[in-house]
Tab-separated table of C-alpha atoms in Angstrom:
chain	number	residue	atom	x	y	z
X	32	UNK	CA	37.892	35.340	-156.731
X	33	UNK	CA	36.574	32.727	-158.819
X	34	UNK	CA	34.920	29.617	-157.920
X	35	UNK	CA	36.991	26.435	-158.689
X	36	UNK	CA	34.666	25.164	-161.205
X	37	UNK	CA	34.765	28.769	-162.719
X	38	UNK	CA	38.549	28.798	-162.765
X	39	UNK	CA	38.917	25.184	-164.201
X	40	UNK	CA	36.562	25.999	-166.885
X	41	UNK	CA	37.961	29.415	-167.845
X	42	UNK	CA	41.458	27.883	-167.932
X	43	UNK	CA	40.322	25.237	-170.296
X	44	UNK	CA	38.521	27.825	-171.999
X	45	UNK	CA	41.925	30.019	-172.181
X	46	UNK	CA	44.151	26.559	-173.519
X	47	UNK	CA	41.348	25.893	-176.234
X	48	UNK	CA	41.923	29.692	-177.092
X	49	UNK	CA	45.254	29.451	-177.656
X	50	UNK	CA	44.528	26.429	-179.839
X	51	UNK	CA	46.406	24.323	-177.865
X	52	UNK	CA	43.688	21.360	-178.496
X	53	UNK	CA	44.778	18.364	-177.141
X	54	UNK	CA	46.084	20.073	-173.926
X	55	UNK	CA	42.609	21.767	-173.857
X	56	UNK	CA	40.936	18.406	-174.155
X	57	UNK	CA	42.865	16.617	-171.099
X	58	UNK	CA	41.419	19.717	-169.502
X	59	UNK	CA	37.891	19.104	-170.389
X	60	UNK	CA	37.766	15.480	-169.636
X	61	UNK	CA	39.321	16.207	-166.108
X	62	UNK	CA	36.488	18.535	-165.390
X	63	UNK	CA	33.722	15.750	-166.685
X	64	UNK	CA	35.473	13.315	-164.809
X	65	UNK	CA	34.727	15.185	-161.379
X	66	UNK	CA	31.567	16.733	-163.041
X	67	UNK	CA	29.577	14.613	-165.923
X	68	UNK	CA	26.543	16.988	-166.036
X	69	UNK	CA	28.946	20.325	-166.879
X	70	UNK	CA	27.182	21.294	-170.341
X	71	UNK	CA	30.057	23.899	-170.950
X	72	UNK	CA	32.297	21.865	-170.724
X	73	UNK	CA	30.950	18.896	-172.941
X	74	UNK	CA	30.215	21.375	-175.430
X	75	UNK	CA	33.522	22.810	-175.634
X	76	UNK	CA	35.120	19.205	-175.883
X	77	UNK	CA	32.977	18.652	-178.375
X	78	UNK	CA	34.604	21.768	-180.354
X	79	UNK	CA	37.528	20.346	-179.661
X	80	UNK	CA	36.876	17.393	-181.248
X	81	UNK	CA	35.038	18.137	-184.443
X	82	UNK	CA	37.725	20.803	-185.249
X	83	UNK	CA	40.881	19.490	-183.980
X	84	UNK	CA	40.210	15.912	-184.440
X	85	UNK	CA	41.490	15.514	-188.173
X	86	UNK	CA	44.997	17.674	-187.455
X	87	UNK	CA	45.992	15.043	-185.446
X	88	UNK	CA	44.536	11.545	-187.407
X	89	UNK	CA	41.051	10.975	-185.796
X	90	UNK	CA	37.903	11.886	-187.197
X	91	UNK	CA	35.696	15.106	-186.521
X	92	UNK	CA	32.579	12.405	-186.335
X	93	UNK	CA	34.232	11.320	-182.697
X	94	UNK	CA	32.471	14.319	-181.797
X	95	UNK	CA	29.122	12.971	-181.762
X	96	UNK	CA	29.178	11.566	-178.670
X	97	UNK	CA	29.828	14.948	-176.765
X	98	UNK	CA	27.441	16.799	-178.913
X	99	UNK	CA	24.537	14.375	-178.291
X	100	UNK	CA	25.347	15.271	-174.679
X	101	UNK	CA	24.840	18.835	-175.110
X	102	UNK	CA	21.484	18.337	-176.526
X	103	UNK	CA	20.269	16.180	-173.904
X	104	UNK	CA	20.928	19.302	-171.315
X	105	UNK	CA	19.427	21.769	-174.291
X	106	UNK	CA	17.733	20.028	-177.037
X	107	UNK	CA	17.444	23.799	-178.986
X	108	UNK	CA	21.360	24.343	-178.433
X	109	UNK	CA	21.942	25.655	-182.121
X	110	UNK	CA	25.609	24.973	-182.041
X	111	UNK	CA	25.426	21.572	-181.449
X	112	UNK	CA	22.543	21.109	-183.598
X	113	UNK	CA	24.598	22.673	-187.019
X	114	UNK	CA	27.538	20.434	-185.994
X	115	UNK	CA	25.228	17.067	-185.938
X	116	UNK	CA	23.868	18.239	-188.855
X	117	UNK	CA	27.061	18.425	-190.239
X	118	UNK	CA	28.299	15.026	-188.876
X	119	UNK	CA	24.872	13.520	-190.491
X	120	UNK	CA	25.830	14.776	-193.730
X	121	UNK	CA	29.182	13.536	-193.884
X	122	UNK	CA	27.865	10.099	-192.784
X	123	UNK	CA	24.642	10.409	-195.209
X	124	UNK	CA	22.118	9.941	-192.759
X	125	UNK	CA	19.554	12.071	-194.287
X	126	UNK	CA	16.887	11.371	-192.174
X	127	UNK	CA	18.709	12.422	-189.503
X	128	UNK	CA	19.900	15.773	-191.357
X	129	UNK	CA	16.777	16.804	-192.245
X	130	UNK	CA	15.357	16.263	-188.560
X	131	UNK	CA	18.217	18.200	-187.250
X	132	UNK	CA	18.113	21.157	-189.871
X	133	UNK	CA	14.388	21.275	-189.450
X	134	UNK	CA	15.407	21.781	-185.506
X	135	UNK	CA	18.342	24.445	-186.458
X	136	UNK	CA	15.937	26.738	-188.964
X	137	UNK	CA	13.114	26.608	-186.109
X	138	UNK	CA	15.396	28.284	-183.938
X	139	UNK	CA	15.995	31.406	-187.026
X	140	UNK	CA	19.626	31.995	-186.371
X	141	UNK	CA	21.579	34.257	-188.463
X	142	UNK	CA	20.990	34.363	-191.747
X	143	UNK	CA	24.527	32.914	-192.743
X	144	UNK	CA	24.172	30.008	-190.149
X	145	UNK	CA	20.938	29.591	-192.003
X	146	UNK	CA	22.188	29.599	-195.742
X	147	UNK	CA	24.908	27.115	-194.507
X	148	UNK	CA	22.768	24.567	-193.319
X	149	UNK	CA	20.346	24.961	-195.980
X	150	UNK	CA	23.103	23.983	-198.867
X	151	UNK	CA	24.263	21.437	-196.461
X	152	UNK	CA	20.781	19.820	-196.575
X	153	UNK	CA	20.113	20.509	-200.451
X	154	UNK	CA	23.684	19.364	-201.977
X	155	UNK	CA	23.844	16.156	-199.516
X	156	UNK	CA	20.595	15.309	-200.935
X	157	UNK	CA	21.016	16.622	-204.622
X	158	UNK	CA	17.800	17.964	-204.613
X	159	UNK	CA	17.235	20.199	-208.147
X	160	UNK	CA	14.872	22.312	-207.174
X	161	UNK	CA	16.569	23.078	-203.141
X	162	UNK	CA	19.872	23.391	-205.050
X	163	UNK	CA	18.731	26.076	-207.285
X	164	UNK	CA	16.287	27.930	-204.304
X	165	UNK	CA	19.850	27.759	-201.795
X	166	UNK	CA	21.967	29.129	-205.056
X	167	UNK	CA	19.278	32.049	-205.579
X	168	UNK	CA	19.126	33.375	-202.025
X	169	UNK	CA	23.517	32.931	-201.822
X	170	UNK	CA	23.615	35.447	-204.888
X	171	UNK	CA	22.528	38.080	-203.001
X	172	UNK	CA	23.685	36.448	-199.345
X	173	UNK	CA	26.865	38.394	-197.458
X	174	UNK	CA	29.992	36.799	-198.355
X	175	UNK	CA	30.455	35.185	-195.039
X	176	UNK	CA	27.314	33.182	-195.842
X	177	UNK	CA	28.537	32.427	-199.410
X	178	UNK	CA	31.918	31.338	-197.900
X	179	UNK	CA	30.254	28.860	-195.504
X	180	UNK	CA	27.697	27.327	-197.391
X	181	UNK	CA	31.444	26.381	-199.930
X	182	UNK	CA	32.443	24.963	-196.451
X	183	UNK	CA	29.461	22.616	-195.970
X	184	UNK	CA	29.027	21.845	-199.899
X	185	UNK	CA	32.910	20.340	-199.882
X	186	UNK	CA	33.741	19.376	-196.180
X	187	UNK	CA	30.857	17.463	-195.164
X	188	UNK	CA	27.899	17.055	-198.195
X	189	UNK	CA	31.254	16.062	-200.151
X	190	UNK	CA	29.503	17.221	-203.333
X	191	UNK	CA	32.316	18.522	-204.847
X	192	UNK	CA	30.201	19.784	-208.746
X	193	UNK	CA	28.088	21.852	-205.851
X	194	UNK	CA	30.966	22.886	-204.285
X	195	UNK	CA	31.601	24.607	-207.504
X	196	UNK	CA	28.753	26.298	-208.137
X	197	UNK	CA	28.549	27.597	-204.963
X	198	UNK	CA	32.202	28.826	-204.892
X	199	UNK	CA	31.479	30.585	-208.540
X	200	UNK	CA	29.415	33.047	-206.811
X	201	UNK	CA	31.977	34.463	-204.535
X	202	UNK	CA	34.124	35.475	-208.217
X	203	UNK	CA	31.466	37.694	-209.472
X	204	UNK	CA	32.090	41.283	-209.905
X	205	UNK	CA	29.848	42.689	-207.625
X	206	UNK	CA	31.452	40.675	-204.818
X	207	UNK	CA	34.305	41.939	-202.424
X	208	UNK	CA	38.124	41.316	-203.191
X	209	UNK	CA	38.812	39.422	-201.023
X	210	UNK	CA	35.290	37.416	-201.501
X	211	UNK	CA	37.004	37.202	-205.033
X	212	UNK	CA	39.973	36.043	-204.147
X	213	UNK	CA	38.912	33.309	-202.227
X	214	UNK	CA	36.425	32.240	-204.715
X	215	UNK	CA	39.152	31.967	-207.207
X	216	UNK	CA	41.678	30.290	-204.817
X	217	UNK	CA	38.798	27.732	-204.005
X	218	UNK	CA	37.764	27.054	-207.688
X	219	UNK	CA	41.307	26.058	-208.446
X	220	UNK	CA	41.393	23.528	-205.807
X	221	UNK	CA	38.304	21.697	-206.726
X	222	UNK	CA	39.776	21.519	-210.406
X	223	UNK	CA	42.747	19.966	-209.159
X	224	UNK	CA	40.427	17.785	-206.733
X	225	UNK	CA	39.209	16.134	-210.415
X	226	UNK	CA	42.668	15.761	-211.264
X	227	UNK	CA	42.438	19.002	-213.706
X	228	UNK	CA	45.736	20.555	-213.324
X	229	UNK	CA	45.056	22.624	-216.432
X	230	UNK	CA	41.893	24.110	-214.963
X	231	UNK	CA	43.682	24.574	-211.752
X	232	UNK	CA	46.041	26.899	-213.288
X	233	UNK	CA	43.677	28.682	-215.124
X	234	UNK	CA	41.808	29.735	-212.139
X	235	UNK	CA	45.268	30.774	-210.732
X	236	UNK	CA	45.681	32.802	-213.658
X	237	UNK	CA	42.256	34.559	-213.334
X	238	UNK	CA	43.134	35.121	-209.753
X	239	UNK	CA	46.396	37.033	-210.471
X	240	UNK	CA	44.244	39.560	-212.322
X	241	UNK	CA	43.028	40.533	-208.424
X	242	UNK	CA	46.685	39.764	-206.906
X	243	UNK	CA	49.920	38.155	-208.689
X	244	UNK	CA	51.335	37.824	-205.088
X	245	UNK	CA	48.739	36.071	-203.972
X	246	UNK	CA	48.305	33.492	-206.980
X	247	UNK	CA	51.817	32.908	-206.534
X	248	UNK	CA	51.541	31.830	-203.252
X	249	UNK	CA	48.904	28.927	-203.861
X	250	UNK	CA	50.346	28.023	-207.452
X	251	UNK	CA	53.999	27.083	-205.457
X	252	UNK	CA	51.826	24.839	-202.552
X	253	UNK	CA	49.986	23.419	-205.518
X	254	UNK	CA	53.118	22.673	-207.618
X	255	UNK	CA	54.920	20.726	-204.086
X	256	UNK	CA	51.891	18.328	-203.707
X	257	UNK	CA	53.934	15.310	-203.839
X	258	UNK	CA	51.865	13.419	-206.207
X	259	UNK	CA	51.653	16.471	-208.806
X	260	UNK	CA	54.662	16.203	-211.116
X	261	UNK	CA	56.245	19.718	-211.907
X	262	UNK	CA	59.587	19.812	-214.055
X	263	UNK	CA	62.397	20.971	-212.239
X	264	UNK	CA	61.972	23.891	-214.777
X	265	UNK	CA	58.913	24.918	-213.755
X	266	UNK	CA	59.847	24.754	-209.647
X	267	UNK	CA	63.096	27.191	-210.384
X	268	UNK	CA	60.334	29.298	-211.688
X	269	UNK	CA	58.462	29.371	-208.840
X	270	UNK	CA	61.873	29.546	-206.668
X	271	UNK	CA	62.394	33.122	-208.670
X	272	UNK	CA	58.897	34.160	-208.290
X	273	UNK	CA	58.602	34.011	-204.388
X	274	UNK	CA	62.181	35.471	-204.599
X	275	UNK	CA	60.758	38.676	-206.179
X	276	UNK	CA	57.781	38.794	-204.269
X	277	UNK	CA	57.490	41.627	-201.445
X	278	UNK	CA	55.096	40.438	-199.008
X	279	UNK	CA	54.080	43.631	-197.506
X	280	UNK	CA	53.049	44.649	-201.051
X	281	UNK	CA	49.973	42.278	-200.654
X	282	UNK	CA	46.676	42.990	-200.311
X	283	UNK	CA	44.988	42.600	-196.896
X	284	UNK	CA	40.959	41.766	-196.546
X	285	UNK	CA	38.951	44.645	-195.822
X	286	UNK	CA	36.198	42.368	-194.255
X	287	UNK	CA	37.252	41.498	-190.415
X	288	UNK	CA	35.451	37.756	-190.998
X	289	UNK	CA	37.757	35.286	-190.554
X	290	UNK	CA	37.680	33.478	-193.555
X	291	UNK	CA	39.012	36.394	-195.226
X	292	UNK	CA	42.309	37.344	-193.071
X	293	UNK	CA	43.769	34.079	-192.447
X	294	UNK	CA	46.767	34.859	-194.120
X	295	UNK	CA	46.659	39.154	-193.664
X	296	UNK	CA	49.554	38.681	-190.913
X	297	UNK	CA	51.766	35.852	-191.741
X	298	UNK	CA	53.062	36.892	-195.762
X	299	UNK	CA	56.220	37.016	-194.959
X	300	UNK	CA	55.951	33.152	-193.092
X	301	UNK	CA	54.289	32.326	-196.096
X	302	UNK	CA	56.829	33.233	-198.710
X	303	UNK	CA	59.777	31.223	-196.783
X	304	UNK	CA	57.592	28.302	-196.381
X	305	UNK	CA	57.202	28.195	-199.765
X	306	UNK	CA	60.886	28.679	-200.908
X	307	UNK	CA	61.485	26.151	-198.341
X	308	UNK	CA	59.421	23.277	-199.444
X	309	UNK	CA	60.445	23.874	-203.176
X	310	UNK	CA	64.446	24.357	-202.376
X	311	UNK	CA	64.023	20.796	-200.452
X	312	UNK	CA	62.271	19.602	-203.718
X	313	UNK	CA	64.683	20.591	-206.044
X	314	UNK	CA	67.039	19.206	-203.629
X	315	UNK	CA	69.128	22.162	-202.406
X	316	UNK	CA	69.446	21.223	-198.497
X	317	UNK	CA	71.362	24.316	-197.769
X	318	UNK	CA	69.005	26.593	-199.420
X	319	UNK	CA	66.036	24.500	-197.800
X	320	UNK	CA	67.182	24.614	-194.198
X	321	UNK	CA	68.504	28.134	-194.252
X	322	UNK	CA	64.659	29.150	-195.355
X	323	UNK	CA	63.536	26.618	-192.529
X	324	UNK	CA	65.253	28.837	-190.025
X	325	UNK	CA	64.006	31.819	-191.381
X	326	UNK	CA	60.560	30.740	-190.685
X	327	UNK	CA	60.811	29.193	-187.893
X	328	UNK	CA	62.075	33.059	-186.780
X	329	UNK	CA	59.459	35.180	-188.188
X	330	UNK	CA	57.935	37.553	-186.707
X	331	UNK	CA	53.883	36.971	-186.946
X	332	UNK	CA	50.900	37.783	-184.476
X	333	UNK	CA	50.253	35.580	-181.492
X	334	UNK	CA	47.348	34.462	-183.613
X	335	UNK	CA	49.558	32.295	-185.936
X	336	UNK	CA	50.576	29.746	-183.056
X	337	UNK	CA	52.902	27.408	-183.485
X	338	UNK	CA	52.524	27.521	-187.906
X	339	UNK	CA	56.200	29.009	-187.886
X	340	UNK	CA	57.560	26.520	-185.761
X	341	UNK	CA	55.422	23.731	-187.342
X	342	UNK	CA	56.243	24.902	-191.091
X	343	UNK	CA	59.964	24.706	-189.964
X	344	UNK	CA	59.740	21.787	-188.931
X	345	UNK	CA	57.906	20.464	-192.761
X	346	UNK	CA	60.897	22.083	-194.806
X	347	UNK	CA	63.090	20.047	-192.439
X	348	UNK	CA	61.373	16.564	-192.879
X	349	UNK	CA	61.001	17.379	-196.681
X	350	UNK	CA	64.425	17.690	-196.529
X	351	UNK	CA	65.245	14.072	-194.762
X	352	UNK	CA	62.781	12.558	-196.902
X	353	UNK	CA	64.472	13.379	-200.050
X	354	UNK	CA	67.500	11.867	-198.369
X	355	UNK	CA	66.022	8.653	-198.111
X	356	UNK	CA	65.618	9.256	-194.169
X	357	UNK	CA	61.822	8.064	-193.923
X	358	UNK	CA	62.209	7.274	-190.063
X	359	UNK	CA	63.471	10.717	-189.553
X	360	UNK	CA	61.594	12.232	-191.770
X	361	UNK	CA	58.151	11.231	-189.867
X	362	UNK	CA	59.867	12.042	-186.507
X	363	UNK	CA	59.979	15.826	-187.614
X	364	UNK	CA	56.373	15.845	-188.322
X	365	UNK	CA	54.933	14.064	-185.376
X	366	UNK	CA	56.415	16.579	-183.322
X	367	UNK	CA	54.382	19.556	-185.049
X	368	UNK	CA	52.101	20.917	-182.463
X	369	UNK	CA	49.460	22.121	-184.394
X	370	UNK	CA	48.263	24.895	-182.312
X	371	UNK	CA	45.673	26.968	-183.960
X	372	UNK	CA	42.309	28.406	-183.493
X	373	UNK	CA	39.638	26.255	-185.430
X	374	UNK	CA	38.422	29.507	-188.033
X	375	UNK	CA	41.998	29.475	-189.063
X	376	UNK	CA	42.453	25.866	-190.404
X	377	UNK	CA	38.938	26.191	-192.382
X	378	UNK	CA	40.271	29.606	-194.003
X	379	UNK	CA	43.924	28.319	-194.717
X	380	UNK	CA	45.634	25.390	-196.233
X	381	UNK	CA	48.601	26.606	-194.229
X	382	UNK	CA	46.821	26.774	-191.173
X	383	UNK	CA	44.971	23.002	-191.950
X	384	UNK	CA	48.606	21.684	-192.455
X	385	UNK	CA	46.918	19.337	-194.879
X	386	UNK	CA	50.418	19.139	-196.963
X	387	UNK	CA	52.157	18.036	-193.394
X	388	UNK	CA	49.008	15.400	-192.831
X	389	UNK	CA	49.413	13.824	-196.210
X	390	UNK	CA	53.609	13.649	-196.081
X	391	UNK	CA	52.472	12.047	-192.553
X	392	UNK	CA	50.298	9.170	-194.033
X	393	UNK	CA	52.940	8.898	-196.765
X	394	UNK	CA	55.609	7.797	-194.693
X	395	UNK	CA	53.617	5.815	-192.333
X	396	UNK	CA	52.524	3.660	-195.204
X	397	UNK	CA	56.272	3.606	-196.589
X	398	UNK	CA	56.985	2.357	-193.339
X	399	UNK	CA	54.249	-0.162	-193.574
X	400	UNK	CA	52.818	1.024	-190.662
X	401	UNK	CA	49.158	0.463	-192.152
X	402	UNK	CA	46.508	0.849	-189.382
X	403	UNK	CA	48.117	4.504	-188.567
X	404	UNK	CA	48.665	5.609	-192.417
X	405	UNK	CA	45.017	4.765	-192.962
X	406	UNK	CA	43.678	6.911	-190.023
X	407	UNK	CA	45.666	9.786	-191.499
X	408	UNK	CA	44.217	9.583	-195.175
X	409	UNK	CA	41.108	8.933	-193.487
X	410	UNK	CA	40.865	12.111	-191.761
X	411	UNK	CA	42.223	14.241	-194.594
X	412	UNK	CA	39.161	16.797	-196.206
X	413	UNK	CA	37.873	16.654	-192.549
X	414	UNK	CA	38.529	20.292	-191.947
X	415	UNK	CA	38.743	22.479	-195.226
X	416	UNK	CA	37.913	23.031	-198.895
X	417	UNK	CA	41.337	23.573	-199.167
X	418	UNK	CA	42.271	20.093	-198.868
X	419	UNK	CA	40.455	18.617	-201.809
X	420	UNK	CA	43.241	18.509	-204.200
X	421	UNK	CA	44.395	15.682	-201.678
X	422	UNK	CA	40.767	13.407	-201.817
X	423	UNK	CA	41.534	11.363	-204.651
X	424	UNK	CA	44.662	10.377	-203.653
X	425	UNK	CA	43.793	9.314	-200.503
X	426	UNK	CA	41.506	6.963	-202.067
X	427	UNK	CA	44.221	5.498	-203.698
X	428	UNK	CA	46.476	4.842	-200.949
X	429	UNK	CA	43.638	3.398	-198.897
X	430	UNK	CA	42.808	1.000	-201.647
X	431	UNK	CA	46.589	-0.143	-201.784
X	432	UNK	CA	46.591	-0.824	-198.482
X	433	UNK	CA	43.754	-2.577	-198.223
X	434	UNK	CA	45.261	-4.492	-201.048
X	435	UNK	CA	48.556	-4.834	-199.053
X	436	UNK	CA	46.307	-6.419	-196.209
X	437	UNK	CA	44.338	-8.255	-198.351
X	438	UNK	CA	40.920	-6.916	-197.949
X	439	UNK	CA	39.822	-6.947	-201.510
X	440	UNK	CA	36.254	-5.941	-200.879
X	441	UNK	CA	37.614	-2.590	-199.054
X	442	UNK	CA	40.391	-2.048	-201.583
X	443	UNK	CA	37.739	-2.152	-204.548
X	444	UNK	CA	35.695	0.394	-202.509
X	445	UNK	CA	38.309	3.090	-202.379
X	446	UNK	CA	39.659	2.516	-205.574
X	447	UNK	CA	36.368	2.660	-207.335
X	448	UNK	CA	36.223	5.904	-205.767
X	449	UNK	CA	39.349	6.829	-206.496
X	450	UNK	CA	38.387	6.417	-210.230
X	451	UNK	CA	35.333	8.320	-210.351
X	452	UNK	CA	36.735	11.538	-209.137
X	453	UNK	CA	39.619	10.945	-211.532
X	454	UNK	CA	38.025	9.618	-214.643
X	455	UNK	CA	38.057	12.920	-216.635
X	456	UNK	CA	42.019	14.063	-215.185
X	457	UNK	CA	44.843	15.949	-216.788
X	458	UNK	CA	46.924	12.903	-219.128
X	459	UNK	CA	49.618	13.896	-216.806
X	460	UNK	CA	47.401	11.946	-214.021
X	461	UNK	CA	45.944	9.126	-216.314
X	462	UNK	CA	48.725	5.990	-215.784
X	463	UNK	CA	47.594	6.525	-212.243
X	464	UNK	CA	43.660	6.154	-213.380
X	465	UNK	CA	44.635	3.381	-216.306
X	466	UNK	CA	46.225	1.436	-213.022
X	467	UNK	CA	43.892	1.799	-210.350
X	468	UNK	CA	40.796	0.727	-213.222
X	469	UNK	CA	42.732	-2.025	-214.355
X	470	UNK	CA	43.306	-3.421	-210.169
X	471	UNK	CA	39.692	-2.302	-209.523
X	472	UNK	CA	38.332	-5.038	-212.764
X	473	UNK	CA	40.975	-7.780	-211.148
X	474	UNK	CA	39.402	-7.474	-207.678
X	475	UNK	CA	36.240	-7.104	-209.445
X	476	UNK	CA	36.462	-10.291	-211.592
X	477	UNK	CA	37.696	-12.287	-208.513
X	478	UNK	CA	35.636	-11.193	-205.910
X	479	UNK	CA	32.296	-12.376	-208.600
């Protein structure tokens, strides 16, 4: 009984639902294309792309164009005023943050909406005395708010000492479990973001005190980032730990918010994932494709979308790739669908695929395939705090690309950057530092 411009949007609305994102946007721009003044449905393509955008290589600031539409029709629209605000911040147009949070708190949404934009605006601009004001109202804020304003500090002020602070508050006592547990899980991936393995682990450690399962599962994704060098030793360890570990024995949040049950559902997914990607790195291909199977088979809620198939799908690429079968390798991963609702790849590594995005950008640039590895590292730390550990790196890679394609001025740019955020690391990451410094003076000295 619908009208047919309530039916198309409500269909679209149903495919964006089901996080079936770029189906959802060929929807969207079919509707504009018969109807270019349809606010809904510029706003929901603008959704589309500020969430989806960096899952499949693109940037969430494409979105900008869609959003500025939606405040022409509604210049007080208060989601697309938070997202340009975000967009602003990640570009460092502080003018244009402050005129748009100034906009947002006039409106006086909910009080975590507000917190979020408010460390958005003080970390971008490292203002002192804003910093401490935002960090004084947090302590006492719900941990939703808390767990946002982490979200804006890292994602799109990219201030990643912030970030910290900020994430520190969610570990206190008087917070919530699974507050805690995030907090903890959060703080070791900004360590490792500043190459501090050490630190990392530490922050594992303190987050085993609230669940060993759950440490486990984030110290075995840590230890398969490809460019973090664990002993063989060490990864059988891990293989006998997720062997042990009974997945319906962990703890689920309490706290219905998103960011907190991400991963209350898909445990068991979790656990072969896991022993999948380390099997394939200790270069058992039996092992690694019988625990490919086995997730690509679980049972998990319709909210997981297509992360069993997708992880499957990793395992199986990881296991090409140590073959030697680049090609093949990449072939696996561009057919990952990537069907998930937006909350989900903030609140989960898993979810964010950010291993599967980097492995992507690796191959492409293996393959010498520059323009489309650099859009990949480009869009990595687009979507959450969970993919920090990967920032440095992709740095790096840009810069040796740009050297490859002999743009020395670019290539000095990202590895100066790449240096900074590594200058204090682990001595396990140093020869990577010692190199990139010593390119970084030879581009330096020839470019003056």
């Amino acid at each position: 009984r619908l009208s047919e411009r309530d039916r198309r949007l409500l269909e679209a609305f149903l495919v964006r639902r089901r996080g079936a994102n770029a189906e959802a946007e060929l929807h969207y721009r079919s509707i504009l294309g018969t109807n270019p003044d349809e606010m809904e449905a510029w706003l929901d393509l603008a959704e589309i792309l500020f969430h989806a955008n960096p899952l499949h290589g693109r940037s969430f600031v494409d979105s900008r164009e869609a959003l500025d539409k939606v405040l022409a029709f509604d210049p007080s629209h208060s989601t697309a005023l938070i997202h340009l605000s975000r967009v602003a911040a990640y570009e460092g147009s502080q003018a244009e943050l402050d005129s748009l949070a100034d906009r947002f708190m006039f409106l006086n949404p909910e009080p975590e909406r507000t917190l979020e934009i408010e460390a958005l605006r003080a970390f971008s601009r490292g203002d002192e005395s804003g910093i401490a004001a935002t960090l004084a109202r947090l302590e006492s804020a719900e941990d939703l708010a808390v767990a946002l304003a982490v979200w804006a500090t890292t994602v799109y002020a990219r201030n990643l000492k912030g970030a910290e602070q900020v994430a520190r508050l969610l570990t206190d006592p008087h917070r919530s479990p699974e507050a805690r547990r995030l907090g903890y899980a959060w703080l070791a991936h900004l360590a490792l973001a500043a190459g501090k393995w050490t630190e990392a682990q530490a922050r594992l450690a303190e987050l085993a005190e609230l669940s060993e399962g759950i440490a486990l599962e984030y110290r075995a994704l840590l230890s398969n980032i490809p460019f973090v060098r664990v002993s063989d030793e060490d990864l059988r360890a891990v293989v006998t730990d997720l062997e042990r570990l009974e997945p319906a024995l962990l703890p689920t949040s309490n706290n219905p918010r998103f960011v907190f049950t991400a991963h209350d559902s898909v445990h068991p997914l979790i656990r072969s994932y896991l022993l999948g990607l380390t099997e394939a790195r200790l270069g058992n291909a039996n092992l690694a494709n019988r625990f490919a199977d086995e997730a690509e088979t679980a049972e998990v809620s319709r909210t997981a979308g297509s992360m069993p198939q997708d992880l499957a799908r990793s395992i199986r690429s990881q296991i090409l790739l140590r073959q030697g079968k680049d090609a093949e390798a990449l072939v696996e991963l561009e057919q990952l669908a990537m069907q998930t609702w937006y909350g989900q790849t903030m609140a989960s590594p898993l979810y964010c695929q950010v291993y599967e995005r980097f492995t992507r950008a690796e191959l492409l640039h293996r393959l010498a395939r520059h323009q489309e590895a650099l859009a990949w590292y480009g869009s990595l730390v687009e979507t959450s705090p969970f993919e920090l550990p990967y920032l440095a790196v992709a740095h790096l890679r840009r810069a040796e690309i740009y050297d490859e394609l002999d743009q020395p001025e670019r290539a000095a740019e990202h590895y100066a950057r790449f240096v900074e955020m590594w200058k204090d690391a682990d001595p396990r990451f140093q020869p990577m530092v010692e190199s990139a410094s010593r390119r970084l003076e030879e581009l330096e000295v020839t470019g003056s």
